[in-house]
Amino acid sequence: MQIFLTVLMIVLNIFSVYLGVMALFTFKRRKPYPQVPPSMRFAVVIPARNEEGVVGNLIARLWEQTYPRKMFDVYVVTNNCTDRTAAVARAAGAKVIDCAGAVTCKGDVLHQAIEALMPLRYDAFAFFDADNLPDAEFLSRMNDALCAGERVCKGRLKAGNATQSWVAGGYGLYHALMEWTYSRPHSAAGFSSNLVGTGFVAHREVFEALGGWNTRSMCEDTEFAAQCSRIGYRVAWVPEALSYDEQVASFRVSLRQRRRWCRGMVQAARLMTLSMFSRSCPRRGMARDFGMLFVISHTAPLATILALISLPFQSPLMLAMGGAGLVLSYAGLALVGLALCALGGYPIGRMGATVAMFPIFMASWVPLQVMALFVPVRRWSAIEHSGQPDAEKDDSDHEGGQLSRQNAV
């Protein structure tokens, strides 16, 4: 029995090894997109449900873009709001689209937004959550990428409140980890980067090909990226386009949020996996590379379950070695967290608790991923936002260039 379980765990973990090999492409040197004159007309889309406390900050930051004001409009898409989100948005200079009918997830909101905006002949659409603060160069750098031929572009995301708590900092280090082990290397290899559901841009050509925004899972960002990869559009990584995101500071709320994310990934995987490996995909390698994310969303937690099942069959020596391995893994992850502080541009001197607790933050994903396979999330619950009080004022990107100065809110 022990041999059988061991062999099965090895088979399941082979898929994760693929990501490890692909991560080596992170060392491939990339060239920034050539800077070109503004030519794309953008619609900036902000889904918002009861976000009166933060949406005004985002709109104000958007008006500070170096991109010509006449070449973009800002739309706040309100969804069953019971506060003054719409009034605050209008007062800040944005236009408001009010969702009609039943809304069960963010994908429903984006469906209605794109349906309303496509007839207005915008060249591209930029998407932000209401608690974001984009760098002043965001639209300019996205214009460069679109003019270079890219059609879906993801910018670099940082935690704007990383020093608020070890949990908020943990999100920041997690974003840096995903940047260096997934987005950078996969984009360097010609495949799709990770698409977190904010701070990204899509050309209208993509929505014409897809027939609008038509996702069905709670993980609308990954499902949309998969749909793009399936029909031949990759998600390009544009680290010069930076935005700050407010992260959850409470561990309890974090567990609730990340459980929803994990369940949404499983939903998207069950909707999309088979089609990602179809011979009809115009860029099969890219589609299959992205499809591996969906495969691993099942194989990784299943390998964890098998590891737990195998414990009674282990000898005392093996159990002792396993315990020692956990201690070493904890220390190793803490060192990784320290490195990610530097790579992500976070102040190491103020991130001590985050670095020490980073192994706990990462380990807490494991039960959430296992639960996601078997326990549905039956009710969507909102995450309250209060702003980014300690967003870093200065940030140099890891390519060596200086990004625009960020002001605290």
XYZ file of C-alpha atoms in Angstrom:
409
model
C 0.000 0.000 0.000
C 2.798 2.401 0.920
C 4.556 1.823 -2.408
C 1.300 2.386 -4.305
C 0.621 5.673 -2.498
C 4.191 6.846 -3.047
C 4.063 6.114 -6.782
C 0.701 7.870 -7.081
C 2.020 10.943 -5.253
C 5.030 11.065 -7.568
C 2.746 10.905 -10.624
C 0.552 13.714 -9.295
C 3.534 15.917 -8.449
C 5.032 15.560 -11.934
C 2.606 18.230 -13.119
C 3.923 20.661 -10.495
C 7.479 19.941 -11.656
C 6.462 21.402 -15.021
C 5.887 24.786 -13.387
C 9.270 24.546 -11.702
C 10.997 23.985 -15.019
C 9.081 26.833 -16.673
C 10.077 29.153 -13.822
C 13.668 29.039 -15.102
C 12.593 31.366 -17.925
C 12.421 34.142 -15.320
C 16.150 34.643 -15.960
C 15.587 35.345 -19.646
C 16.296 39.001 -20.328
C 13.291 40.962 -21.558
C 13.149 44.204 -23.479
C 10.548 46.821 -22.515
C 8.070 47.737 -25.222
C 9.215 50.772 -27.230
C 7.585 53.964 -25.987
C 5.297 55.393 -28.653
C 2.916 58.364 -28.917
C -0.583 57.850 -27.465
C -2.947 56.292 -29.982
C -5.284 53.949 -28.102
C -8.585 55.302 -26.803
C -9.321 53.607 -23.482
C -12.445 52.934 -21.460
C -11.408 52.426 -17.844
C -13.842 50.015 -16.189
C -14.262 49.901 -12.395
C -16.713 47.299 -11.006
C -17.947 48.572 -7.644
C -20.294 47.386 -4.951
C -20.529 49.682 -1.920
C -17.120 51.275 -2.518
C -17.883 54.907 -1.651
C -14.885 55.019 0.707
C -12.244 54.248 -1.942
C -13.586 54.712 -5.462
C -13.013 58.478 -5.360
C -9.316 57.918 -4.633
C -8.960 55.681 -7.676
C -10.738 58.113 -9.983
C -8.582 60.982 -8.735
C -5.455 58.930 -9.399
C -6.681 58.128 -12.908
C -7.034 61.837 -13.699
C -3.323 62.137 -12.808
C -2.313 59.801 -15.637
C 0.337 61.132 -18.004
C -1.826 59.757 -20.828
C -3.855 62.507 -22.597
C -7.085 63.128 -20.724
C -9.094 63.296 -23.964
C -8.075 59.724 -24.848
C -9.714 57.865 -21.974
C -12.991 57.827 -20.068
C -13.683 56.348 -16.651
C -16.754 54.178 -16.012
C -17.813 52.951 -12.575
C -20.082 49.923 -12.922
C -22.295 49.826 -9.834
C -23.735 46.550 -8.628
C -26.596 46.542 -6.089
C -25.014 49.364 -4.086
C -26.695 50.511 -0.876
C -24.294 53.412 -0.283
C -23.232 56.523 -2.238
C -20.822 54.822 -4.642
C -22.571 56.186 -7.753
C -22.800 59.734 -6.353
C -19.140 59.741 -5.315
C -18.119 58.435 -8.753
C -20.078 61.121 -10.590
C -18.755 63.855 -8.307
C -15.204 62.677 -9.082
C -15.849 62.957 -12.822
C -16.592 59.351 -13.779
C -19.534 58.027 -15.737
C -21.764 55.412 -14.098
C -23.225 52.212 -15.522
C -25.765 50.618 -13.216
C -26.091 46.841 -13.529
C -29.576 45.574 -14.265
C -31.047 42.256 -13.183
C -29.468 39.511 -11.112
C -25.725 39.666 -10.466
C -24.108 36.574 -8.962
C -20.418 37.365 -9.468
C -17.986 39.923 -10.861
C -18.140 38.236 -14.256
C -21.815 39.232 -14.553
C -20.866 42.860 -13.887
C -18.135 42.837 -16.528
C -20.497 41.184 -19.022
C -22.926 44.084 -18.721
C -20.134 46.672 -18.802
C -18.571 45.364 -22.018
C -21.986 44.945 -23.613
C -22.728 48.617 -22.928
C -19.299 49.950 -23.960
C -18.478 47.985 -27.111
C -20.803 50.096 -29.351
C -18.881 53.236 -28.267
C -15.854 52.158 -30.325
C -13.132 52.321 -27.696
C -9.859 50.743 -28.819
C -9.159 49.040 -25.496
C -10.522 48.518 -21.999
C -8.576 48.879 -18.742
C -9.898 47.129 -15.633
C -9.344 48.144 -12.007
C -10.918 47.189 -8.712
C -12.226 50.174 -6.760
C -9.486 49.938 -4.107
C -6.600 50.207 -6.614
C -4.179 53.091 -7.140
C -2.452 52.989 -10.551
C 0.924 54.520 -11.309
C 0.726 57.712 -13.373
C 2.350 55.922 -16.339
C -0.051 52.958 -16.358
C -2.074 53.799 -19.476
C 0.975 55.102 -21.331
C 2.874 51.856 -20.836
C -0.184 49.796 -21.780
C -0.514 51.900 -24.926
C 3.085 50.922 -25.782
C 2.299 47.203 -25.411
C -0.917 47.405 -27.436
C 0.811 49.354 -30.208
C 3.494 46.642 -30.261
C 0.793 44.111 -31.150
C -0.239 42.703 -27.762
C -3.955 42.313 -27.193
C -4.277 41.335 -23.521
C -1.823 42.911 -21.070
C -1.313 42.443 -17.333
C 0.508 45.066 -15.306
C 2.596 44.608 -12.202
C 0.626 44.530 -8.936
C 1.897 45.509 -5.507
C 0.262 45.536 -2.081
C -0.319 49.177 -1.208
C -0.785 48.418 2.499
C 1.923 45.754 2.843
C 3.097 46.995 6.240
C -0.390 47.152 7.763
C -0.238 43.536 9.001
C 1.645 40.314 8.327
C -1.380 39.116 6.342
C -1.428 42.147 4.027
C 2.332 41.779 3.667
C 1.878 38.091 2.908
C -0.313 38.986 -0.066
C 2.400 41.362 -1.267
C 5.073 38.665 -1.106
C 2.692 36.201 -2.770
C 2.194 38.633 -5.685
C 5.978 38.976 -5.977
C 6.332 35.173 -5.923
C 3.775 34.756 -8.708
C 5.491 37.505 -10.691
C 8.918 35.868 -10.557
C 7.855 32.226 -10.844
C 4.906 32.493 -13.245
C 4.156 35.811 -14.966
C 7.707 36.760 -15.946
C 8.901 33.301 -17.074
C 5.758 32.221 -18.912
C 5.539 35.540 -20.733
C 9.262 35.292 -21.553
C 8.607 31.863 -23.044
C 5.911 33.317 -25.303
C 3.006 32.044 -23.221
C 0.437 33.787 -21.010
C 1.284 35.440 -17.728
C -0.921 35.156 -14.654
C -3.999 37.412 -14.855
C -5.064 38.719 -11.469
C -8.437 40.399 -11.900
C -7.288 44.011 -11.680
C -4.741 46.239 -13.375
C -5.051 44.708 -16.837
C -6.024 45.817 -20.335
C -7.739 44.064 -23.239
C -8.107 45.274 -26.835
C -11.613 45.420 -28.316
C -10.483 42.831 -30.897
C -10.472 40.234 -28.117
C -14.068 40.940 -27.107
C -15.152 40.881 -30.729
C -13.603 37.404 -31.014
C -15.137 36.194 -27.736
C -18.526 37.836 -28.238
C -18.105 40.022 -25.148
C -17.216 39.095 -21.587
C -18.753 35.689 -20.958
C -17.223 34.037 -17.887
C -19.258 31.829 -15.560
C -17.031 31.011 -12.591
C -16.121 32.989 -9.472
C -12.564 33.081 -10.839
C -13.498 35.307 -13.775
C -9.956 36.590 -14.303
C -8.352 33.176 -14.807
C -11.312 31.942 -16.845
C -11.054 34.997 -19.114
C -7.300 34.478 -19.536
C -7.965 30.837 -20.423
C -10.578 31.843 -22.990
C -8.046 34.214 -24.553
C -5.301 31.577 -24.632
C -7.689 29.045 -26.148
C -8.410 31.277 -29.149
C -4.797 32.409 -29.598
C -4.437 35.601 -27.530
C -1.767 35.484 -24.868
C -1.703 37.589 -21.703
C 1.420 39.741 -22.039
C 3.370 40.759 -18.934
C 3.923 44.533 -18.755
C 5.763 45.249 -15.458
C 6.259 48.901 -16.389
C 2.501 49.364 -15.857
C 2.245 49.337 -12.065
C -0.754 49.514 -9.747
C -1.206 49.215 -5.998
C -3.947 47.014 -4.539
C -5.367 47.150 -1.016
C -4.921 43.735 0.608
C -6.913 42.105 3.374
C -5.259 42.670 6.768
C -7.205 40.078 8.803
C -6.209 36.409 8.646
C -9.801 35.268 9.178
C -11.106 37.423 6.335
C -8.131 36.332 4.232
C -9.103 32.696 4.637
C -12.624 33.495 3.476
C -11.387 35.446 0.471
C -8.787 32.909 -0.612
C -11.207 30.037 -0.167
C -13.460 31.758 -2.696
C -10.503 32.193 -5.037
C -9.548 28.524 -4.751
C -13.109 27.385 -5.354
C -13.345 29.732 -8.347
C -10.188 28.191 -9.792
C -11.709 24.725 -9.482
C -14.898 25.961 -11.167
C -12.903 27.497 -14.025
C -10.818 24.326 -14.352
C -13.894 22.145 -14.712
C -15.288 24.490 -17.344
C -12.113 24.989 -19.383
C -9.526 22.208 -18.957
C -10.555 19.899 -21.780
C -10.843 22.739 -24.274
C -7.337 23.968 -23.384
C -5.883 20.700 -24.671
C -8.014 20.597 -27.814
C -6.281 20.229 -31.173
C -8.468 23.076 -32.452
C -6.577 25.697 -30.406
C -4.687 27.947 -32.853
C -1.656 28.188 -30.501
C -1.666 24.756 -28.893
C 1.498 25.173 -26.859
C 0.261 28.347 -25.215
C -3.188 26.927 -24.514
C -1.764 23.749 -23.005
C 0.711 25.702 -20.907
C -2.178 27.665 -19.400
C -4.231 24.498 -19.083
C -1.567 23.100 -16.767
C -2.720 25.623 -14.148
C -6.107 23.945 -14.170
C -4.614 20.461 -14.004
C -2.432 21.424 -11.024
C -5.417 22.969 -9.226
C -6.582 19.347 -8.862
C -3.378 17.288 -8.753
C -1.613 19.375 -6.068
C -4.361 19.074 -3.422
C -4.899 15.409 -4.315
C -1.189 14.784 -3.695
C -1.602 16.442 -0.292
C -4.500 14.153 0.563
C -2.453 11.101 -0.414
C 0.452 12.319 1.721
C -1.861 12.479 4.753
C -3.327 9.049 4.001
C 0.178 7.576 3.806
C 1.222 8.780 7.291
C 0.041 5.621 9.159
C 2.189 3.521 6.812
C 5.389 5.452 7.515
C 8.099 4.167 9.862
C 9.014 6.215 12.969
C 12.284 7.162 11.294
C 10.499 8.476 8.204
C 8.064 10.431 10.362
C 10.969 11.973 12.288
C 12.680 12.891 9.035
C 9.428 14.386 7.814
C 9.200 16.526 10.938
C 12.758 17.734 10.458
C 11.904 18.497 6.844
C 9.003 20.686 7.945
C 11.303 22.713 10.190
C 13.792 23.175 7.360
C 10.968 24.060 4.974
C 9.755 26.732 7.394
C 13.209 28.280 7.560
C 13.598 28.039 3.793
C 10.260 29.750 3.121
C 11.161 32.538 5.546
C 14.357 33.118 3.567
C 12.320 33.098 0.355
C 10.061 35.722 1.939
C 13.105 37.852 2.701
C 14.253 37.605 -0.919
C 10.752 38.460 -2.150
C 10.790 41.651 -0.074
C 13.777 42.795 -2.085
C 12.478 41.543 -5.430
C 9.035 43.034 -4.838
C 10.336 46.394 -3.666
C 8.987 46.186 -0.093
C 10.762 47.777 2.912
C 12.567 44.878 4.595
C 12.948 46.799 7.839
C 9.167 47.042 8.241
C 8.339 43.521 7.043
C 9.867 41.427 9.836
C 6.559 39.908 10.985
C 5.536 39.236 7.404
C 8.776 37.396 6.637
C 8.542 35.339 9.843
C 4.900 34.416 9.134
C 5.228 33.951 5.375
C 5.528 30.138 5.743
C 2.214 30.156 7.647
C 0.602 32.292 4.953
C 1.734 29.916 2.222
C 0.838 26.774 4.198
C -2.673 28.126 4.773
C -3.354 27.795 1.037
C -3.152 23.998 1.312
C -6.373 23.272 3.257
C -8.195 25.902 1.202
C -7.181 24.170 -2.035
C -8.231 20.779 -0.669
C -11.599 22.147 0.490
C -12.157 23.756 -2.896
C -12.240 20.332 -4.569
C -15.161 19.123 -2.489
C -16.931 22.003 -0.707
C -18.701 24.659 -2.800
C -18.821 28.318 -1.786
C -22.553 28.903 -1.639
C -22.600 32.594 -0.777
C -20.500 35.497 -2.053
C -19.500 37.918 0.697
C -18.032 41.370 0.189
C -14.548 42.394 1.313
C -14.578 45.847 2.894
C -11.984 48.380 1.728
C -10.757 51.374 3.695
C -7.913 52.681 1.520
C -4.136 52.242 1.417
C -2.774 54.366 4.280
C 0.840 53.321 3.913
C 1.265 52.813 0.167
C 4.966 53.229 -0.514
C 5.818 56.657 -1.865
C 8.865 55.544 -3.824
C 9.339 52.358 -5.775
C 12.117 51.301 -8.124
C 11.214 48.392 -10.367
C 13.451 45.354 -10.546
C 14.548 46.171 -14.100
C 16.469 49.111 -12.622
C 14.159 51.898 -13.824
C 12.432 54.408 -11.575
C 8.672 54.234 -11.444
C 6.495 57.246 -10.775
C 6.225 58.561 -7.255
C 3.260 57.159 -5.300
C 1.376 59.290 -2.786
C -0.249 57.919 0.332
C -4.038 58.094 0.492
